[in-house]
Amino acid sequence: MANKDQTDTARMEKIVSLCKRKGFIFQSAELYGGLNGCWDYGPLGTEVKRNLKDLWWRKNVQERDDILGLDGSILTHHAVLTASGHVGGFSDPMVDCKVCKKRYRADQLDDVPACEKKATLPKGEDKTCELTEPREFNLMFQTQMGASADENDPNAVAYLRPETAQSIFVQYKNVVDSNRVKLPFGIAQIGKSFRNEINPRNFTFRSREFEQMEVEYFCRPEDGLRLTDEWLANRLAFYDEIGLDKEKLHVLDIPDGERAHYSKKTYDIEYDFPFGQQELEGVAYRGDYDLGKHQEHSGKPLEYFDEQTKERFIPHVVEPSAGCDRTILALICEAFDEEDLTKEGGKPDVRTVMRFKPAVAPIKAAILPLLKNKPELVEKAKEVRNLLQPFMNVFYDETAAIGRRYRRQDEVGTPFCIAIDFETLGLEEGKEDLKDTITIRHRDSMEQERIAISDLLPWLLERIR
Ligand code: GAP
């Protein structure tokens, strides 16, 4: 019997392999040996990512009157990140092995690792790495701005942003002045962030380039703690809605001494990945630290004037900060299933199914004419495709036996397959009343039902939202 670790490792390997085989996620620059810590989303992964970002945006911006959107620049002024503390302190402790030269994050090592160069030493000799003392390694990617920039000119230095949050704080005043907003209100942003992680690992989990989905929710100081709890509940409801199993989600109330010094409350939301329970999102009450720092460093007032109470103060902020790529990885791990079936004749069979919720699934419906050499079937199937295409991502497939085509769609998580057959054409004797109906085959139950083509679009729209 394989132990749990081996089963989980095997499961993760299958997931990574499916992601490549089916076009969800590829290693970046694989052709040239790969760019460590960077990943490219393939055609299906791109659809899942768009779906997730659209859902997050709809829930956190469009369905709320108190949150506005922002799309800030990735290249960030050095002064912004000096004020926020990133230039001085955004670092992880790094150690190197003096023998094999492998590099590790000191705070992630439980034991001294085995040294690659010492593997062939005789039994009984010390085969572990010889580690240097930890030293701080700043995680930001630095660049020079402008063609004539002198590399020693500190004013020419810019950074790829390490979080989306800072452009929200820096544009806070412009948003307030241009939108007549009242506390409490939030500014939301989805976008790329970059961290030169010492040890990227676990597929896309710890990457050097990744996307965040963040809200900075500004409030009166006395509301901060209550709103932090409200945001935690809100975010857990979101994960439930997109299909993550409640049992696999864990909330960690970060104790005093382990939180950032300015935070009065921080929750981590963690998920049971096959490689262990790991962070998906942080919900942090950051007090007035960020706006306070930017006011201090820029010398410009960032206070809020309360018309009713006539008070002037720096708002406090609650920050739900989610990783987009980590959520996608969680969705993929959650969806992956291998179902044991029995073939006709009694032989065992395994069906690989990605059980995505329809709202997240990359393809919502596959349109399958029963036979490709019957022009009437093909023509009718293409009519159905044209009917649905303006409203959702559908896939037309006429190759191979229908059973194989169903299985191909199961593997990429298509919730509904639509078969166009002779009954659709009204050509089956005694079944003329089935003219202009199609068969819908459900991915999870594999059950089939017939509905009229005229009902198909609303039927699907209701289920894919
Ligand atoms: N503005 C707060 C902030 O950035 P964080 O805990 O450093 O907080 C928030 O990051 C989220 O961003 C994490 O919970 C995680 O989901 C995601 N994230 C952070 N570093 C990441 C990395 N190297 N790769 C993928 N996602 C990452």
Coordinates of C-alpha atoms and ligand atoms in Angstrom, one line a residue:
M1 CA 0.0 0.0 0.0
A2 CA 1.4 3.4 -0.9
N3 CA 1.5 5.9 2.0
K4 CA -0.4 9.2 1.9
D5 CA 2.7 11.2 0.9
Q6 CA 3.3 9.0 -2.1
T7 CA -0.3 9.1 -3.1
D8 CA -0.3 12.9 -2.9
T9 CA 2.9 13.2 -4.8
A10 CA 1.5 10.9 -7.5
R11 CA -1.7 12.9 -7.6
M12 CA 0.3 16.1 -8.1
E13 CA 2.4 14.6 -10.8
K14 CA -0.8 13.5 -12.7
I15 CA -2.2 17.0 -12.3
V16 CA 0.9 18.7 -13.6
S17 CA 1.0 16.2 -16.5
L18 CA -2.7 16.8 -17.4
C19 CA -2.1 20.6 -17.3
K20 CA 0.6 20.3 -19.9
R21 CA -1.1 17.6 -22.0
K22 CA -4.4 19.4 -22.2
G23 CA -3.1 22.9 -22.5
F24 CA -3.9 24.4 -19.1
I25 CA -0.4 25.4 -17.9
F26 CA 3.1 25.2 -19.5
Q27 CA 6.5 25.9 -18.1
S28 CA 7.7 29.3 -19.4
A29 CA 10.4 29.1 -22.1
E30 CA 10.3 25.3 -22.0
L31 CA 11.9 25.2 -25.4
Y32 CA 15.0 26.7 -23.9
G33 CA 15.1 24.6 -20.7
G34 CA 12.5 26.6 -18.8
L35 CA 12.5 29.9 -16.9
N36 CA 12.4 28.9 -13.2
G37 CA 9.4 30.2 -11.3
C38 CA 7.5 31.4 -14.4
W39 CA 4.5 29.8 -16.1
D40 CA 2.5 30.3 -19.2
Y41 CA -1.3 29.6 -19.3
G42 CA -2.3 27.6 -22.3
P43 CA -5.6 28.0 -24.1
L44 CA -7.7 26.2 -21.5
G45 CA -5.8 27.7 -18.5
T46 CA -6.3 31.1 -19.9
E47 CA -10.1 30.6 -20.0
V48 CA -10.1 29.4 -16.4
K49 CA -8.1 32.4 -15.4
R50 CA -10.4 34.8 -17.2
N51 CA -13.4 33.1 -15.6
L52 CA -11.9 33.4 -12.1
K53 CA -10.9 37.1 -12.5
D54 CA -14.3 38.0 -14.0
L55 CA -16.1 36.3 -11.1
W56 CA -13.9 38.0 -8.5
W57 CA -14.3 41.4 -10.2
R58 CA -18.1 41.0 -10.5
K59 CA -18.4 40.0 -6.8
N60 CA -15.9 42.6 -5.5
V61 CA -16.5 45.6 -7.7
Q62 CA -19.5 45.4 -10.0
E63 CA -22.0 44.0 -7.5
R64 CA -21.0 46.5 -4.8
D65 CA -21.7 50.2 -4.6
D66 CA -18.8 50.7 -2.2
I67 CA -15.8 49.4 -4.2
L68 CA -14.1 50.9 -7.2
G69 CA -11.6 49.4 -9.6
L70 CA -8.0 50.4 -10.4
D71 CA -5.5 49.2 -12.9
G72 CA -2.1 50.6 -11.8
S73 CA 1.3 50.4 -13.6
I74 CA 3.6 47.5 -12.9
L75 CA 6.7 49.6 -13.1
T76 CA 6.9 51.4 -9.7
H77 CA 8.6 54.5 -8.6
H78 CA 11.4 53.7 -6.1
A79 CA 10.0 56.3 -3.7
V80 CA 6.7 54.4 -3.4
L81 CA 8.5 51.2 -2.4
T82 CA 10.9 53.0 -0.1
A83 CA 8.0 54.6 1.7
S84 CA 6.2 51.2 2.0
G85 CA 9.2 49.6 3.5
H86 CA 9.8 47.2 0.6
V87 CA 13.2 48.7 -0.4
G88 CA 14.5 48.3 3.1
G89 CA 12.9 45.2 4.3
F90 CA 11.1 43.0 1.7
S91 CA 13.5 40.1 2.0
D92 CA 13.8 36.5 2.9
P93 CA 16.7 34.8 4.7
M94 CA 18.8 32.9 2.3
V95 CA 21.5 30.2 2.9
D96 CA 23.8 28.4 0.4
C97 CA 25.4 25.0 0.6
K98 CA 29.2 25.6 0.4
V99 CA 29.6 22.2 -1.3
C100 CA 26.8 21.7 -3.8
K101 CA 26.0 25.5 -4.1
K102 CA 22.2 24.9 -3.8
R103 CA 20.3 27.8 -2.3
Y104 CA 17.5 27.6 0.3
R105 CA 15.2 29.8 2.2
A106 CA 16.5 29.5 5.8
D107 CA 13.0 29.9 7.3
Q108 CA 11.6 27.0 5.2
L109 CA 14.2 24.4 6.2
D110 CA 13.2 22.0 8.9
D111 CA 16.4 19.9 8.6
V112 CA 19.7 20.4 7.0
P113 CA 19.1 19.1 3.4
A114 CA 21.0 16.2 1.8
C115 CA 23.9 17.5 -0.3
E116 CA 23.8 16.5 -4.0
K117 CA 27.6 16.4 -4.2
K118 CA 28.0 14.1 -1.1
A119 CA 25.5 11.4 -2.2
T120 CA 28.3 9.0 -3.1
L121 CA 30.2 9.3 0.2
P122 CA 30.6 6.0 2.1
K123 CA 28.0 5.0 4.6
G124 CA 28.3 6.7 8.0
E125 CA 29.8 9.9 6.6
D126 CA 28.0 13.2 6.9
K127 CA 26.0 13.6 3.7
T128 CA 24.2 16.8 4.6
C129 CA 24.8 20.3 3.1
E130 CA 27.3 22.7 4.7
L131 CA 25.2 25.8 5.0
T132 CA 26.4 29.4 5.1
E133 CA 25.0 31.8 7.8
P134 CA 21.6 33.2 6.7
R135 CA 21.7 36.6 4.9
E136 CA 18.8 38.8 3.8
F137 CA 17.9 38.7 0.1
N138 CA 15.6 41.4 -1.2
L139 CA 12.9 39.8 -3.4
M140 CA 12.2 42.8 -5.6
F141 CA 13.1 42.9 -9.3
Q142 CA 14.9 46.2 -10.0
T143 CA 15.3 47.9 -13.4
Q144 CA 16.5 51.1 -14.9
M145 CA 14.1 53.6 -16.5
G146 CA 15.0 55.5 -19.6
A147 CA 17.4 55.0 -22.5
S148 CA 20.1 57.3 -21.1
A149 CA 19.8 56.1 -17.5
D150 CA 23.0 55.8 -15.7
E151 CA 23.0 52.6 -13.8
N152 CA 24.4 54.3 -10.7
D153 CA 21.7 57.0 -10.7
P154 CA 19.3 56.2 -7.9
N155 CA 16.6 58.3 -9.5
A156 CA 16.6 56.0 -12.6
V157 CA 15.8 53.0 -10.5
A158 CA 12.3 51.5 -10.8
Y159 CA 10.9 48.2 -9.6
L160 CA 8.5 45.6 -10.9
R161 CA 5.8 45.8 -8.2
P162 CA 6.0 43.1 -5.5
E163 CA 2.3 43.6 -4.7
T164 CA -0.7 45.4 -6.3
A165 CA -1.5 47.1 -3.1
Q166 CA 0.9 50.0 -3.2
S167 CA -0.6 51.6 -6.4
I168 CA -3.9 51.6 -4.6
F169 CA -2.5 53.5 -1.6
V170 CA -0.7 55.9 -3.8
Q171 CA -3.8 56.6 -5.9
Y172 CA -6.1 56.7 -2.9
K173 CA -6.4 60.5 -2.9
N174 CA -7.1 60.7 -6.7
V175 CA -9.8 58.1 -6.4
V176 CA -11.4 59.9 -3.4
D177 CA -11.2 63.3 -5.2
S178 CA -12.6 62.0 -8.5
N179 CA -15.4 59.8 -7.2
R180 CA -17.2 61.5 -4.2
V181 CA -16.8 58.3 -2.1
K182 CA -17.6 58.1 1.6
L183 CA -16.0 55.8 4.2
P184 CA -16.2 52.8 4.3
F185 CA -15.2 52.1 0.7
G186 CA -12.7 50.0 -1.1
I187 CA -10.4 50.1 -4.1
A188 CA -9.9 46.8 -5.9
Q189 CA -7.2 45.7 -8.3
I190 CA -6.2 42.5 -10.2
G191 CA -2.8 42.4 -11.7
K192 CA 0.7 41.0 -12.0
S193 CA 3.2 41.1 -9.1
F194 CA 6.8 40.0 -9.2
R195 CA 9.0 38.5 -6.5
N196 CA 12.4 37.0 -7.0
E197 CA 11.6 34.0 -4.8
I198 CA 14.7 32.2 -3.6
N199 CA 13.1 28.8 -4.1
P200 CA 10.1 28.7 -6.4
R201 CA 8.3 25.4 -6.0
N202 CA 5.2 23.3 -6.0
F203 CA 4.2 24.0 -9.6
T204 CA 2.7 27.5 -9.9
F205 CA 2.2 27.8 -6.1
R206 CA 5.3 29.8 -5.4
S207 CA 6.2 31.7 -8.6
R208 CA 8.4 34.7 -9.5
E209 CA 5.6 36.3 -11.6
F210 CA 2.1 35.9 -10.4
E211 CA -1.3 37.7 -10.3
Q212 CA -2.9 39.0 -7.2
M213 CA -6.6 40.0 -6.6
E214 CA -6.6 42.6 -3.8
V215 CA -9.0 45.0 -2.2
E216 CA -7.9 47.8 0.1
Y217 CA -11.0 48.6 2.1
F218 CA -10.8 52.0 3.8
C219 CA -12.7 52.6 7.0
R220 CA -13.0 54.5 10.3
P221 CA -10.5 53.1 12.9
E222 CA -13.3 51.9 15.2
D223 CA -14.7 49.7 12.4
G224 CA -11.4 47.9 11.4
L225 CA -11.6 44.8 13.5
R226 CA -15.3 44.1 12.7
L227 CA -14.7 44.6 9.0
T228 CA -11.7 42.2 9.1
D229 CA -14.1 39.5 10.3
E230 CA -16.7 40.4 7.7
W231 CA -14.1 40.2 4.9
L232 CA -13.0 36.8 6.2
A233 CA -16.6 35.5 6.0
N234 CA -17.0 37.1 2.6
R235 CA -13.9 35.5 1.2
L236 CA -14.7 32.1 2.5
A237 CA -18.2 32.4 0.8
F238 CA -16.4 33.2 -2.4
Y239 CA -14.2 30.1 -2.3
D240 CA -17.3 28.0 -1.6
E241 CA -19.1 29.6 -4.6
I242 CA -16.3 28.8 -7.0
G243 CA -16.2 25.2 -5.9
L244 CA -13.5 24.7 -3.2
D245 CA -14.4 22.2 -0.6
K246 CA -15.1 23.8 2.7
E247 CA -13.4 20.9 4.5
K248 CA -10.2 21.7 2.7
L249 CA -10.1 25.4 3.7
H250 CA -8.6 26.4 7.0
V251 CA -8.5 29.8 8.7
L252 CA -5.4 30.7 10.7
D253 CA -5.7 33.5 13.2
I254 CA -2.1 34.8 13.2
P255 CA -1.0 35.3 16.8
D256 CA 0.6 38.4 18.2
G257 CA 4.3 38.5 17.5
E258 CA 3.9 36.7 14.1
R259 CA 1.8 39.4 12.4
A260 CA 3.4 42.4 10.7
H261 CA 4.1 45.0 13.5
Y262 CA 1.4 47.4 12.2
S263 CA -1.4 44.7 11.9
K264 CA -3.9 44.3 14.7
K265 CA -5.4 41.2 13.1
T266 CA -4.5 38.9 10.3
Y267 CA -6.1 35.8 9.0
D268 CA -4.6 33.4 6.6
I269 CA -6.9 31.3 4.5
E270 CA -5.2 28.0 3.7
Y271 CA -6.1 25.2 1.4
D272 CA -5.2 21.5 1.4
F273 CA -3.1 21.1 -1.7
P274 CA -1.8 17.7 -2.5
F275 CA 1.6 19.0 -1.3
G276 CA 0.2 20.2 2.0
Q277 CA -1.9 22.9 3.7
Q278 CA -0.7 26.2 2.2
E279 CA -1.8 29.9 2.1
L280 CA -4.3 31.0 -0.5
E281 CA -5.1 34.4 0.8
G282 CA -4.4 36.8 3.6
V283 CA -7.0 39.0 5.2
A284 CA -5.1 41.7 7.2
Y285 CA -6.2 44.7 9.2
R286 CA -3.3 47.1 8.4
G287 CA -4.4 50.1 10.5
D288 CA -3.3 53.4 9.0
Y289 CA 0.2 52.2 8.3
D290 CA 0.3 52.4 4.5
L291 CA -1.4 55.8 4.0
G292 CA 0.5 57.1 7.0
K293 CA 3.8 56.2 5.5
H294 CA 2.9 57.6 2.1
Q295 CA 1.8 60.9 3.7
E296 CA 5.0 61.1 5.7
H297 CA 7.3 60.3 2.7
S298 CA 5.5 62.3 0.0
G299 CA 4.8 65.3 2.3
K300 CA 1.2 65.4 0.8
P301 CA -1.9 65.2 3.0
L302 CA -3.7 61.9 2.6
E303 CA -6.3 62.6 5.3
Y304 CA -10.0 62.0 4.9
F305 CA -12.4 64.7 5.8
D306 CA -15.6 63.5 7.3
E307 CA -18.3 66.0 6.3
Q308 CA -20.7 64.9 9.1
T309 CA -18.4 64.9 12.1
K310 CA -16.0 67.5 10.6
E311 CA -13.1 65.2 11.6
R312 CA -9.9 64.9 9.6
F313 CA -8.0 61.6 9.9
I314 CA -6.1 58.9 8.0
P315 CA -8.4 56.0 7.3
H316 CA -7.6 52.5 8.4
V317 CA -7.5 49.7 5.9
V318 CA -8.6 46.1 5.8
E319 CA -6.9 44.1 3.0
P320 CA -8.2 40.8 1.6
S321 CA -5.3 39.8 -0.7
A322 CA -5.8 36.7 -2.8
G323 CA -3.4 34.9 -5.2
C324 CA -5.0 34.4 -8.6
D325 CA -2.6 31.7 -9.7
R326 CA -2.8 29.9 -6.3
T327 CA -6.6 29.9 -6.5
I328 CA -6.4 28.5 -10.0
L329 CA -4.1 25.8 -8.8
A330 CA -6.5 25.0 -5.9
L331 CA -9.4 24.8 -8.4
I332 CA -7.4 22.5 -10.7
C333 CA -6.4 20.2 -7.7
E334 CA -10.0 20.3 -6.4
A335 CA -11.5 19.4 -9.9
F336 CA -9.1 16.5 -10.7
D337 CA -10.8 13.2 -10.3
E338 CA -10.2 9.6 -11.5
E339 CA -13.4 7.7 -11.4
D340 CA -13.4 3.9 -11.4
L341 CA -15.9 2.5 -13.9
T342 CA -16.6 -0.8 -15.5
K343 CA -16.6 -1.2 -19.2
E344 CA -19.1 -3.3 -21.1
G345 CA -17.8 -6.9 -20.7
G346 CA -16.8 -6.2 -17.1
K347 CA -13.3 -4.8 -17.6
P348 CA -12.3 -2.1 -15.2
D349 CA -11.9 1.4 -16.6
V350 CA -10.8 4.8 -15.2
R351 CA -12.4 8.0 -16.3
T352 CA -10.4 11.2 -15.7
V353 CA -12.8 14.1 -15.0
M354 CA -12.1 17.7 -14.2
R355 CA -15.1 18.5 -12.0
F356 CA -15.0 22.3 -12.4
K357 CA -18.0 24.3 -11.4
P358 CA -19.6 25.4 -14.7
A359 CA -18.8 29.1 -13.9
V360 CA -15.1 28.3 -13.8
A361 CA -14.9 25.6 -16.5
P362 CA -12.9 26.6 -19.6
I363 CA -15.4 25.2 -22.1
K364 CA -19.1 25.5 -21.1
A365 CA -20.5 23.2 -23.8
A366 CA -19.2 20.9 -26.5
I367 CA -21.2 20.6 -29.7
L368 CA -21.0 17.1 -31.2
P369 CA -22.7 16.0 -34.4
L370 CA -23.2 12.2 -34.2
L371 CA -21.5 11.6 -37.5
K372 CA -19.2 13.9 -39.5
N373 CA -20.1 12.5 -42.9
K374 CA -23.7 13.5 -42.8
P375 CA -23.9 17.1 -44.0
E376 CA -27.3 17.7 -42.4
L377 CA -26.0 16.7 -39.0
V378 CA -22.9 18.9 -39.4
E379 CA -25.0 21.8 -40.6
K380 CA -27.4 21.6 -37.7
A381 CA -24.5 21.2 -35.2
K382 CA -22.9 24.3 -36.6
E383 CA -26.2 26.2 -36.3
V384 CA -26.3 25.3 -32.6
R385 CA -22.6 26.3 -32.2
N386 CA -23.4 29.7 -33.8
L387 CA -26.4 30.2 -31.5
L388 CA -24.3 29.7 -28.3
Q389 CA -20.9 31.2 -29.3
P390 CA -21.8 34.9 -28.7
F391 CA -22.7 34.0 -25.1
M392 CA -20.1 31.5 -23.9
N393 CA -17.0 29.5 -24.8
V394 CA -18.1 26.4 -26.7
F395 CA -16.1 23.7 -28.6
Y396 CA -17.2 22.1 -31.8
D397 CA -15.9 18.5 -32.3
E398 CA -16.8 16.1 -35.1
T399 CA -13.9 13.6 -34.9
A400 CA -14.0 10.1 -33.4
A401 CA -16.8 8.1 -31.9
I402 CA -19.2 10.0 -29.6
G403 CA -18.1 8.1 -26.5
R404 CA -14.5 9.1 -27.0
R405 CA -15.5 12.7 -27.6
Y406 CA -17.4 12.7 -24.3
R407 CA -14.3 11.4 -22.5
R408 CA -12.1 14.1 -24.1
Q409 CA -14.5 16.7 -22.8
D410 CA -14.6 15.1 -19.3
E411 CA -10.8 15.4 -19.1
V412 CA -10.9 19.2 -19.6
G413 CA -14.0 19.7 -17.4
T414 CA -16.7 20.6 -20.0
P415 CA -19.9 20.3 -17.9
F416 CA -22.3 19.8 -20.8
C417 CA -22.0 17.9 -24.1
I418 CA -24.6 18.5 -26.7
A419 CA -25.2 15.8 -29.3
I420 CA -26.9 16.4 -32.5
D421 CA -28.4 13.2 -34.0
F422 CA -31.0 11.9 -36.4
E423 CA -33.8 12.7 -34.0
T424 CA -32.7 16.3 -34.0
L425 CA -33.3 16.3 -37.8
G426 CA -36.7 14.6 -37.3
L427 CA -35.5 11.6 -39.4
E428 CA -36.2 8.8 -36.9
E429 CA -39.3 7.0 -37.7
G430 CA -41.9 7.3 -35.0
K431 CA -39.9 10.0 -33.2
E432 CA -40.7 12.9 -35.5
D433 CA -41.8 14.9 -32.4
L434 CA -38.1 15.0 -31.4
K435 CA -37.3 17.2 -34.4
D436 CA -35.2 20.3 -33.3
T437 CA -34.3 18.7 -29.9
I438 CA -30.8 17.8 -28.8
T439 CA -29.3 15.5 -26.2
I440 CA -27.5 17.1 -23.2
R441 CA -25.0 14.7 -21.6
H442 CA -24.0 15.8 -18.1
R443 CA -20.2 15.5 -17.3
D444 CA -20.6 14.4 -13.6
S445 CA -23.4 12.0 -13.7
M446 CA -23.0 11.0 -17.4
E447 CA -26.8 11.1 -17.5
Q448 CA -28.6 12.4 -20.6
E449 CA -31.7 14.4 -21.2
R450 CA -33.3 15.9 -24.3
I451 CA -34.4 19.5 -24.6
A452 CA -35.6 21.7 -27.5
I453 CA -32.9 23.8 -29.3
S454 CA -35.1 26.8 -28.6
D455 CA -34.7 26.2 -24.8
L456 CA -31.0 25.5 -25.0
L457 CA -29.5 29.0 -24.5
P458 CA -31.5 30.0 -21.4
W459 CA -31.0 26.4 -20.0
L460 CA -27.2 26.8 -20.3
L461 CA -27.1 30.5 -19.2
E462 CA -28.9 29.6 -16.0
R463 CA -26.3 26.8 -15.2
I464 CA -23.0 28.5 -16.2
R465 CA -23.4 31.6 -14.1
Ligands
GAP1 N1 -0.6 43.1 -0.2 C1 -0.4 42.0 0.7 C2 0.4 40.9 0.1 O1 0.9 41.0 -1.0 P1 1.1 38.5 0.6 O2 0.7 37.5 1.7 O3 2.6 38.7 0.4 O4 0.4 39.9 0.9 C3 -0.9 37.9 -0.9 O5 0.5 38.0 -0.8 C4 -1.2 36.7 -1.7 O6 -0.5 36.7 -3.0 C5 -0.8 35.3 -1.1 O7 -1.8 34.9 -0.1 C6 -0.7 34.4 -2.3 O8 -1.9 33.9 -2.6 C7 -0.2 35.3 -3.4 N2 1.3 35.2 -3.5 C8 2.2 35.8 -2.8 N3 3.5 35.4 -3.2 C9 3.3 34.5 -4.2 C10 4.1 33.8 -5.1 N4 5.4 33.8 -5.0 N5 3.6 33.0 -6.0 C11 2.2 32.9 -6.2 N6 1.4 33.6 -5.4 C12 1.9 34.4 -4.4

